[in-house]
Coordinates of C-alpha atoms in Angstrom, one line a residue:
M1 CA -9.3 -11.1 -24.2
A2 CA -6.0 -12.8 -23.5
I3 CA -4.5 -11.8 -20.2
K4 CA -1.2 -10.1 -20.6
T5 CA 2.0 -10.5 -18.6
F6 CA 3.6 -7.4 -17.1
D7 CA 6.1 -7.2 -20.0
Q8 CA 3.3 -7.6 -22.6
M9 CA 1.3 -5.0 -20.9
A10 CA 4.2 -2.6 -20.8
A11 CA 5.1 -3.3 -24.4
A12 CA 1.5 -2.6 -25.5
G13 CA 1.3 0.6 -23.5
E14 CA -1.8 -0.5 -21.6
F15 CA -1.1 0.4 -18.0
P16 CA -4.0 0.1 -15.5
L17 CA -5.5 3.2 -14.1
I18 CA -7.9 1.6 -11.6
G19 CA -7.1 -0.4 -8.5
F20 CA -7.9 -1.2 -4.9
N21 CA -6.2 -2.3 -1.7
A22 CA -6.6 -5.8 -0.5
A23 CA -4.8 -5.6 2.8
G24 CA -5.6 -8.8 4.6
L25 CA -2.2 -10.4 4.2
G26 CA -0.6 -7.6 6.3
N27 CA -3.1 -7.7 9.2
N28 CA -1.8 -7.9 12.8
P29 CA 2.0 -7.8 12.3
Y30 CA 2.7 -7.5 16.0
V31 CA 1.6 -11.2 16.4
D32 CA 4.8 -12.2 14.6
A33 CA 7.0 -10.6 17.2
I34 CA 5.4 -12.9 19.8
A35 CA 4.4 -16.1 17.9
T36 CA 3.8 -17.4 14.4
A37 CA 0.8 -15.7 12.9
R38 CA -1.8 -18.0 11.3
L39 CA -3.6 -17.5 8.0
D40 CA -7.4 -17.1 8.5
T41 CA -6.9 -16.2 12.1
H42 CA -4.4 -13.3 12.2
Y43 CA -4.2 -12.4 8.6
F44 CA -6.2 -13.1 5.4
T45 CA -5.9 -13.6 1.7
V46 CA -7.8 -12.9 -1.5
A47 CA -6.5 -16.2 -2.9
P48 CA -9.2 -18.9 -3.2
R49 CA -10.4 -20.3 0.2
G50 CA -13.3 -22.7 0.4
H51 CA -15.0 -20.7 3.2
Q52 CA -14.9 -17.2 1.6
P53 CA -16.1 -15.7 -1.7
D54 CA -13.9 -14.8 -4.6
Y55 CA -13.4 -11.1 -3.8
I56 CA -11.3 -10.5 -7.0
K57 CA -14.1 -11.9 -9.1
S58 CA -16.5 -9.4 -7.5
Y59 CA -14.5 -6.6 -8.9
A60 CA -13.1 -8.0 -12.2
G61 CA -15.4 -10.8 -13.2
S62 CA -17.2 -8.7 -15.8
I63 CA -14.3 -6.9 -17.5
G64 CA -13.0 -9.8 -19.7
G65 CA -9.4 -9.8 -18.5
K66 CA -8.8 -6.1 -18.9
P67 CA -5.9 -4.9 -16.7
F68 CA -6.5 -3.5 -13.2
A69 CA -4.2 -3.2 -10.2
V70 CA -4.2 -4.4 -6.6
R71 CA -2.1 -2.9 -3.9
L72 CA -1.2 -5.9 -1.8
P73 CA 0.1 -5.0 1.7
F74 CA 2.3 -7.5 3.5
A75 CA 4.0 -7.4 6.9
G76 CA 7.8 -7.1 7.0
E77 CA 7.9 -8.9 10.4
R78 CA 6.1 -11.9 8.8
I79 CA 8.1 -12.2 5.6
A80 CA 11.6 -11.8 7.1
I81 CA 12.8 -14.1 9.9
L82 CA 15.6 -12.3 11.6
D83 CA 18.5 -14.3 13.0
G84 CA 19.5 -11.7 15.7
A85 CA 23.0 -11.3 14.1
G86 CA 22.1 -8.9 11.2
G87 CA 20.9 -11.7 8.9
F88 CA 17.5 -13.0 7.8
T89 CA 15.7 -15.7 5.8
L90 CA 12.4 -15.2 4.0
R91 CA 9.5 -17.2 5.5
Q92 CA 8.7 -19.4 2.6
S93 CA 5.2 -20.3 3.7
Y94 CA 4.3 -16.6 3.7
V95 CA 6.1 -16.0 0.4
E96 CA 3.9 -18.7 -1.2
E97 CA 0.8 -17.2 0.3
I98 CA 1.7 -13.9 -1.3
R99 CA 2.5 -15.7 -4.6
R100 CA -0.9 -17.5 -4.6
A101 CA -2.6 -14.1 -4.1
I102 CA -0.6 -12.6 -7.0
R103 CA -1.5 -15.4 -9.3
H104 CA -5.2 -15.4 -8.4
I105 CA -5.3 -11.6 -9.0
H106 CA -3.6 -12.1 -12.3
S107 CA -6.0 -14.9 -13.4
W108 CA -8.6 -12.1 -13.6
G109 CA -6.3 -9.7 -15.4
G110 CA -4.9 -7.9 -12.4
F111 CA -1.4 -6.8 -11.4
S112 CA -0.1 -6.7 -7.8
L113 CA 1.8 -3.9 -6.1
L114 CA 3.6 -5.5 -3.2
D115 CA 3.5 -3.0 -0.4
M116 CA 5.6 -3.4 2.8
H117 CA 3.0 -2.0 5.2
N118 CA 5.3 -1.2 8.1
Y119 CA 5.2 2.6 8.5
C120 CA 9.1 2.6 8.7
R121 CA 8.8 0.5 11.9
W122 CA 9.2 -3.1 13.1
Y123 CA 7.6 -4.9 15.9
V124 CA 9.9 -6.7 18.3
R125 CA 9.2 -8.9 21.4
A126 CA 9.1 -6.9 24.7
S127 CA 8.9 -8.1 28.3
G128 CA 6.0 -5.8 29.0
P129 CA 4.6 -2.2 28.5
V130 CA 7.2 0.5 27.9
S131 CA 6.4 4.0 29.0
G132 CA 5.7 6.4 26.2
R133 CA 6.0 3.7 23.5
V134 CA 3.5 1.8 21.3
V135 CA 3.3 -1.7 22.7
Q136 CA 0.7 -4.3 21.6
A137 CA -0.3 -7.1 24.0
W138 CA -1.4 -10.4 22.7
N139 CA -1.8 -13.9 24.2
G140 CA 0.2 -13.0 27.2
G141 CA 3.1 -11.5 25.2
F142 CA 4.1 -8.0 24.2
A143 CA 5.3 -6.4 21.0
L144 CA 7.2 -3.1 20.9
W145 CA 6.9 -0.9 17.8
T146 CA 10.5 0.3 17.0
A147 CA 11.6 2.7 14.3
I148 CA 13.7 1.2 11.5
G149 CA 17.2 2.6 12.0
A150 CA 16.7 3.3 15.8
P151 CA 19.2 1.7 18.3
D152 CA 16.5 -0.6 19.7
C153 CA 15.3 -1.8 16.3
P154 CA 16.8 -5.0 14.9
V155 CA 16.3 -3.7 11.3
N156 CA 18.4 -0.8 9.8
Y157 CA 18.2 0.4 6.3
A158 CA 21.2 -1.7 5.1
L159 CA 19.4 -4.8 6.3
L160 CA 16.1 -3.6 4.9
A161 CA 17.7 -3.1 1.5
R162 CA 18.9 -6.7 1.6
I163 CA 15.4 -7.9 2.6
W164 CA 13.9 -5.9 -0.3
A165 CA 16.4 -7.4 -2.8
A166 CA 15.4 -10.9 -1.6
I167 CA 11.7 -10.1 -2.0
A168 CA 12.3 -8.8 -5.5
R169 CA 14.3 -11.9 -6.4
E170 CA 11.4 -14.1 -5.3
F171 CA 8.7 -12.3 -7.3
R172 CA 10.4 -10.7 -10.3
D173 CA 9.4 -13.5 -12.6
E174 CA 5.7 -13.6 -11.6
P175 CA 3.8 -12.3 -14.7
G176 CA 1.2 -10.6 -12.5
V177 CA 3.6 -8.4 -10.5
F178 CA 3.2 -4.7 -11.0
G179 CA 6.0 -3.5 -8.7
Y180 CA 7.2 -2.9 -5.2
G181 CA 5.9 -0.4 -2.7
L182 CA 9.0 0.1 -0.6
M183 CA 7.2 1.4 2.6
N184 CA 3.7 2.4 3.7
E185 CA 3.2 5.9 5.2
P186 CA 6.5 7.0 6.8
H187 CA 5.8 9.4 9.7
N188 CA 7.2 10.8 12.9
M189 CA 5.5 10.1 16.3
G190 CA 8.0 12.0 18.4
S191 CA 11.4 11.4 20.0
V192 CA 10.2 9.2 22.8
P193 CA 7.8 6.9 20.9
D194 CA 10.3 6.7 18.0
G195 CA 13.3 5.7 20.2
G196 CA 15.1 9.0 19.8
V197 CA 15.3 9.1 16.0
N198 CA 13.6 11.2 13.3
V199 CA 11.8 8.6 11.2
E200 CA 11.0 10.9 8.3
N201 CA 14.6 12.1 8.0
L202 CA 15.9 8.5 8.1
W203 CA 13.4 7.5 5.3
T204 CA 14.3 10.4 3.1
T205 CA 18.0 9.8 3.6
N206 CA 17.9 6.0 3.0
V207 CA 15.2 5.3 0.5
Q208 CA 17.7 5.5 -2.4
R209 CA 19.5 2.5 -1.1
L210 CA 16.3 0.5 -1.2
I211 CA 15.7 1.5 -4.8
T212 CA 19.2 0.6 -5.7
A213 CA 18.9 -2.8 -4.0
V214 CA 15.7 -3.7 -5.9
R215 CA 17.1 -2.5 -9.2
E216 CA 20.2 -4.8 -8.8
V217 CA 17.9 -7.8 -9.1
D218 CA 14.9 -6.4 -11.0
P219 CA 15.3 -3.7 -13.6
R220 CA 11.8 -3.9 -15.0
H221 CA 8.9 -3.5 -12.6
F222 CA 7.6 -0.3 -11.0
I223 CA 8.9 1.0 -7.7
T224 CA 6.7 3.2 -5.6
V225 CA 8.0 5.6 -2.9
A226 CA 5.6 6.9 -0.3
G227 CA 6.0 10.5 1.0
N228 CA 6.3 11.6 4.6
S229 CA 3.5 12.6 7.0
F230 CA 1.6 9.4 6.2
A231 CA 2.3 10.0 2.5
S232 CA 0.0 13.1 2.7
A233 CA -0.9 14.6 -0.7
L234 CA -2.0 17.8 1.0
Y235 CA 1.3 18.3 2.8
W236 CA 3.5 16.8 0.1
P237 CA 5.6 19.9 -0.9
R238 CA 6.3 20.6 2.8
S239 CA 7.0 17.1 4.0
S240 CA 8.3 15.2 1.0
D241 CA 10.1 17.7 -1.4
A242 CA 13.5 16.2 -0.7
L243 CA 12.4 13.0 -2.4
K244 CA 12.6 14.7 -5.8
N245 CA 16.3 13.8 -6.1
L246 CA 15.8 10.1 -6.1
Q247 CA 17.3 8.2 -9.0
D248 CA 15.8 5.1 -10.6
P249 CA 18.0 3.5 -13.3
G250 CA 15.0 1.4 -14.4
G251 CA 13.0 4.6 -15.2
R252 CA 9.9 3.3 -13.5
L253 CA 9.7 5.2 -10.2
L254 CA 6.3 6.4 -9.1
Y255 CA 5.7 8.7 -6.1
E256 CA 2.9 7.5 -3.8
A257 CA 0.5 9.8 -1.9
H258 CA -2.5 9.1 0.3
Q259 CA -5.3 11.4 1.3
Y260 CA -8.8 10.8 2.9
A261 CA -11.8 13.1 2.6
D262 CA -12.7 13.5 6.3
K263 CA -11.9 16.7 8.1
D264 CA -8.6 15.4 9.4
G265 CA -7.6 13.6 6.2
Q266 CA -7.3 10.3 8.0
G267 CA -10.4 8.3 7.2
G268 CA -10.9 5.1 9.2
G269 CA -12.2 5.8 12.7
K270 CA -12.6 9.5 11.9
W271 CA -15.8 8.6 9.9
T272 CA -17.9 8.2 13.1
Q273 CA -20.6 10.8 12.7
A274 CA -23.4 9.9 10.4
T275 CA -24.1 13.6 10.1
D276 CA -20.7 14.6 8.8
S277 CA -20.6 16.0 5.3
V278 CA -17.9 16.3 2.7
D279 CA -17.1 19.5 0.8
Y280 CA -16.1 17.7 -2.3
R281 CA -14.4 20.6 -4.0
D282 CA -12.1 21.2 -1.0
R283 CA -11.4 17.5 -0.5
V284 CA -10.5 16.9 -4.2
A285 CA -8.3 20.0 -4.0
D286 CA -6.4 18.4 -1.2
W287 CA -4.7 16.3 -3.9
A288 CA -3.5 19.3 -5.9
P289 CA -0.3 20.0 -3.9
F290 CA 0.9 16.5 -4.7
I291 CA -0.1 16.6 -8.4
D292 CA 1.2 20.1 -8.9
W293 CA 4.5 19.0 -7.3
L294 CA 4.7 16.1 -9.7
K295 CA 4.2 18.4 -12.6
A296 CA 6.7 21.0 -11.4
N297 CA 9.4 18.3 -11.0
G298 CA 8.7 16.2 -14.0
K299 CA 7.7 13.2 -11.8
R300 CA 5.0 10.5 -12.0
G301 CA 2.8 9.4 -9.2
I302 CA 0.0 7.2 -7.9
A303 CA -2.8 7.6 -5.4
G304 CA -2.0 4.7 -3.0
E305 CA -5.0 5.2 -0.6
F306 CA -8.2 7.1 -0.6
G307 CA -11.7 6.1 0.4
G308 CA -14.7 6.6 2.7
P309 CA -18.3 5.7 3.3
D310 CA -20.9 6.3 0.7
H311 CA -23.7 7.6 3.0
L312 CA -22.2 10.9 4.0
P313 CA -23.5 14.0 2.2
G314 CA -21.2 15.0 -0.6
M315 CA -19.3 11.7 -0.7
R316 CA -20.7 10.4 -3.9
T317 CA -19.9 13.6 -5.7
Y318 CA -16.4 13.5 -4.1
F319 CA -15.7 10.1 -5.6
T320 CA -17.0 11.1 -9.0
E321 CA -15.0 14.3 -9.1
L322 CA -11.8 12.8 -7.6
H323 CA -11.8 10.1 -10.3
K324 CA -12.2 12.7 -13.0
Y325 CA -9.2 14.6 -11.5
F326 CA -7.1 11.4 -11.5
D327 CA -8.2 10.5 -15.0
A328 CA -7.2 13.9 -16.3
N329 CA -3.7 13.5 -14.8
H330 CA -3.3 9.8 -15.8
L331 CA -2.9 8.7 -12.1
L332 CA -3.2 5.1 -11.1
R333 CA -5.3 5.0 -8.0
F334 CA -6.0 2.4 -5.3
Q335 CA -9.2 2.8 -3.2
W336 CA -9.1 1.5 0.4
L337 CA -10.3 -1.2 1.4
A338 CA -11.2 -4.4 -0.3
G339 CA -11.1 -8.1 0.6
P340 CA -11.4 -10.2 3.7
G341 CA -10.3 -9.4 7.2
D342 CA -12.5 -6.4 8.1
D343 CA -16.1 -6.1 9.4
D344 CA -18.9 -5.3 7.0
D345 CA -19.4 -1.9 8.8
D346 CA -15.8 -0.8 8.3
P347 CA -16.3 2.9 7.2
N348 CA -13.8 2.6 4.4
G349 CA -14.8 -1.0 3.4
M350 CA -15.6 -1.5 -0.2
D351 CA -17.2 -5.0 0.0
R352 CA -19.0 -7.2 2.5
N353 CA -18.1 -10.6 3.8
D354 CA -20.3 -12.3 1.2
G355 CA -18.3 -10.6 -1.6
T356 CA -20.9 -8.1 -2.7
L357 CA -19.8 -4.6 -3.3
K358 CA -20.8 -1.5 -1.4
P359 CA -22.1 1.7 -3.0
N360 CA -18.8 3.5 -2.4
T361 CA -17.3 1.5 -5.3
R362 CA -19.6 3.0 -8.0
S363 CA -17.2 5.4 -9.5
L364 CA -14.3 2.9 -9.4
M365 CA -16.4 0.2 -10.9
A366 CA -17.5 2.5 -13.7
R367 CA -13.8 2.7 -14.7
I368 CA -12.2 -0.6 -13.8
G369 CA -10.3 -1.9 -16.8
N370 CA -9.4 1.6 -18.1
T371 CA -5.8 2.1 -19.1
T372 CA -3.2 4.7 -20.0
T373 CA -0.2 4.6 -22.4
A374 CA 1.9 6.2 -19.6
Y375 CA 1.4 7.4 -16.1
G376 CA 1.3 11.1 -15.4
P377 CA 0.7 13.8 -14.8
R378 CA 1.7 14.9 -18.3

């Protein structure tokens, strides 16, 4: 099968339904506030490296070039070099690393969603710990997590819109680009840790200018908008209803929700007890508020993150039934987490450092290469 470009895929109405997150390029963004982060040390790529397996081949090597999708997180602090006077330049070495990943993914038939994995925040250099604030220490330096739009953050939404326009300009002609994920998991942490601003309100109020900025340079590719409360599918109507008024002149806006199947809906470190079990019916139903909201408002959406370990009672059935639910609603979905940069025992990890896949990929791998003529629900 000949591998299609994005435009050929769209013209044929063969949009991928199955994807996964390869997040290594976005690892450790706080390092960039202190020094220049280094590939293979602070962050990682799925592009070919002599010392690591071809992770993309592990997923797509047997599907003959059929389309799939990869959510490709990157760090805003790493791609945009701020000049301290309201301007910036893109870090070309990092741009090219992202480009190599996009092209490698596309060589197997995949399309990349470029995800700014910043949580509506930006790391800046600090002189030391700050009471009540999130501060990362590394190599004798400190990085303070500031909320975009807050007085102590060097990035506001006007600047972020310009950064996004520059990113879209760099990648719009790549045949393997799927679209742009404007921001990962907006959420509030409280007045003190957020520097006195309401992060979710700022996101809701300003995301339209990001859409507009991207569309001024790229009218074709998809744009995804994550909801508030960490993009929670369960709490979407309560936290993210105001996003329904967004306008996309390109007609390819997708709303992005996340939801994990542990008792707190967070995954990751919450999967610590080997005796935990999953009520698969309830956990699949956690996605219903988001999907019902999409239906009620005539919107289209994606599942940007879900995942978990295979060994817990009920988990295999959860994956099977969740995929059936997504299939019925024509939702593109991205399981977390694939590729290099995490330990073999990561509870959400989908593969090992030798490139072999874990059992929690069974349901996804049974479907990879599946397509839809249009995203839903419909």
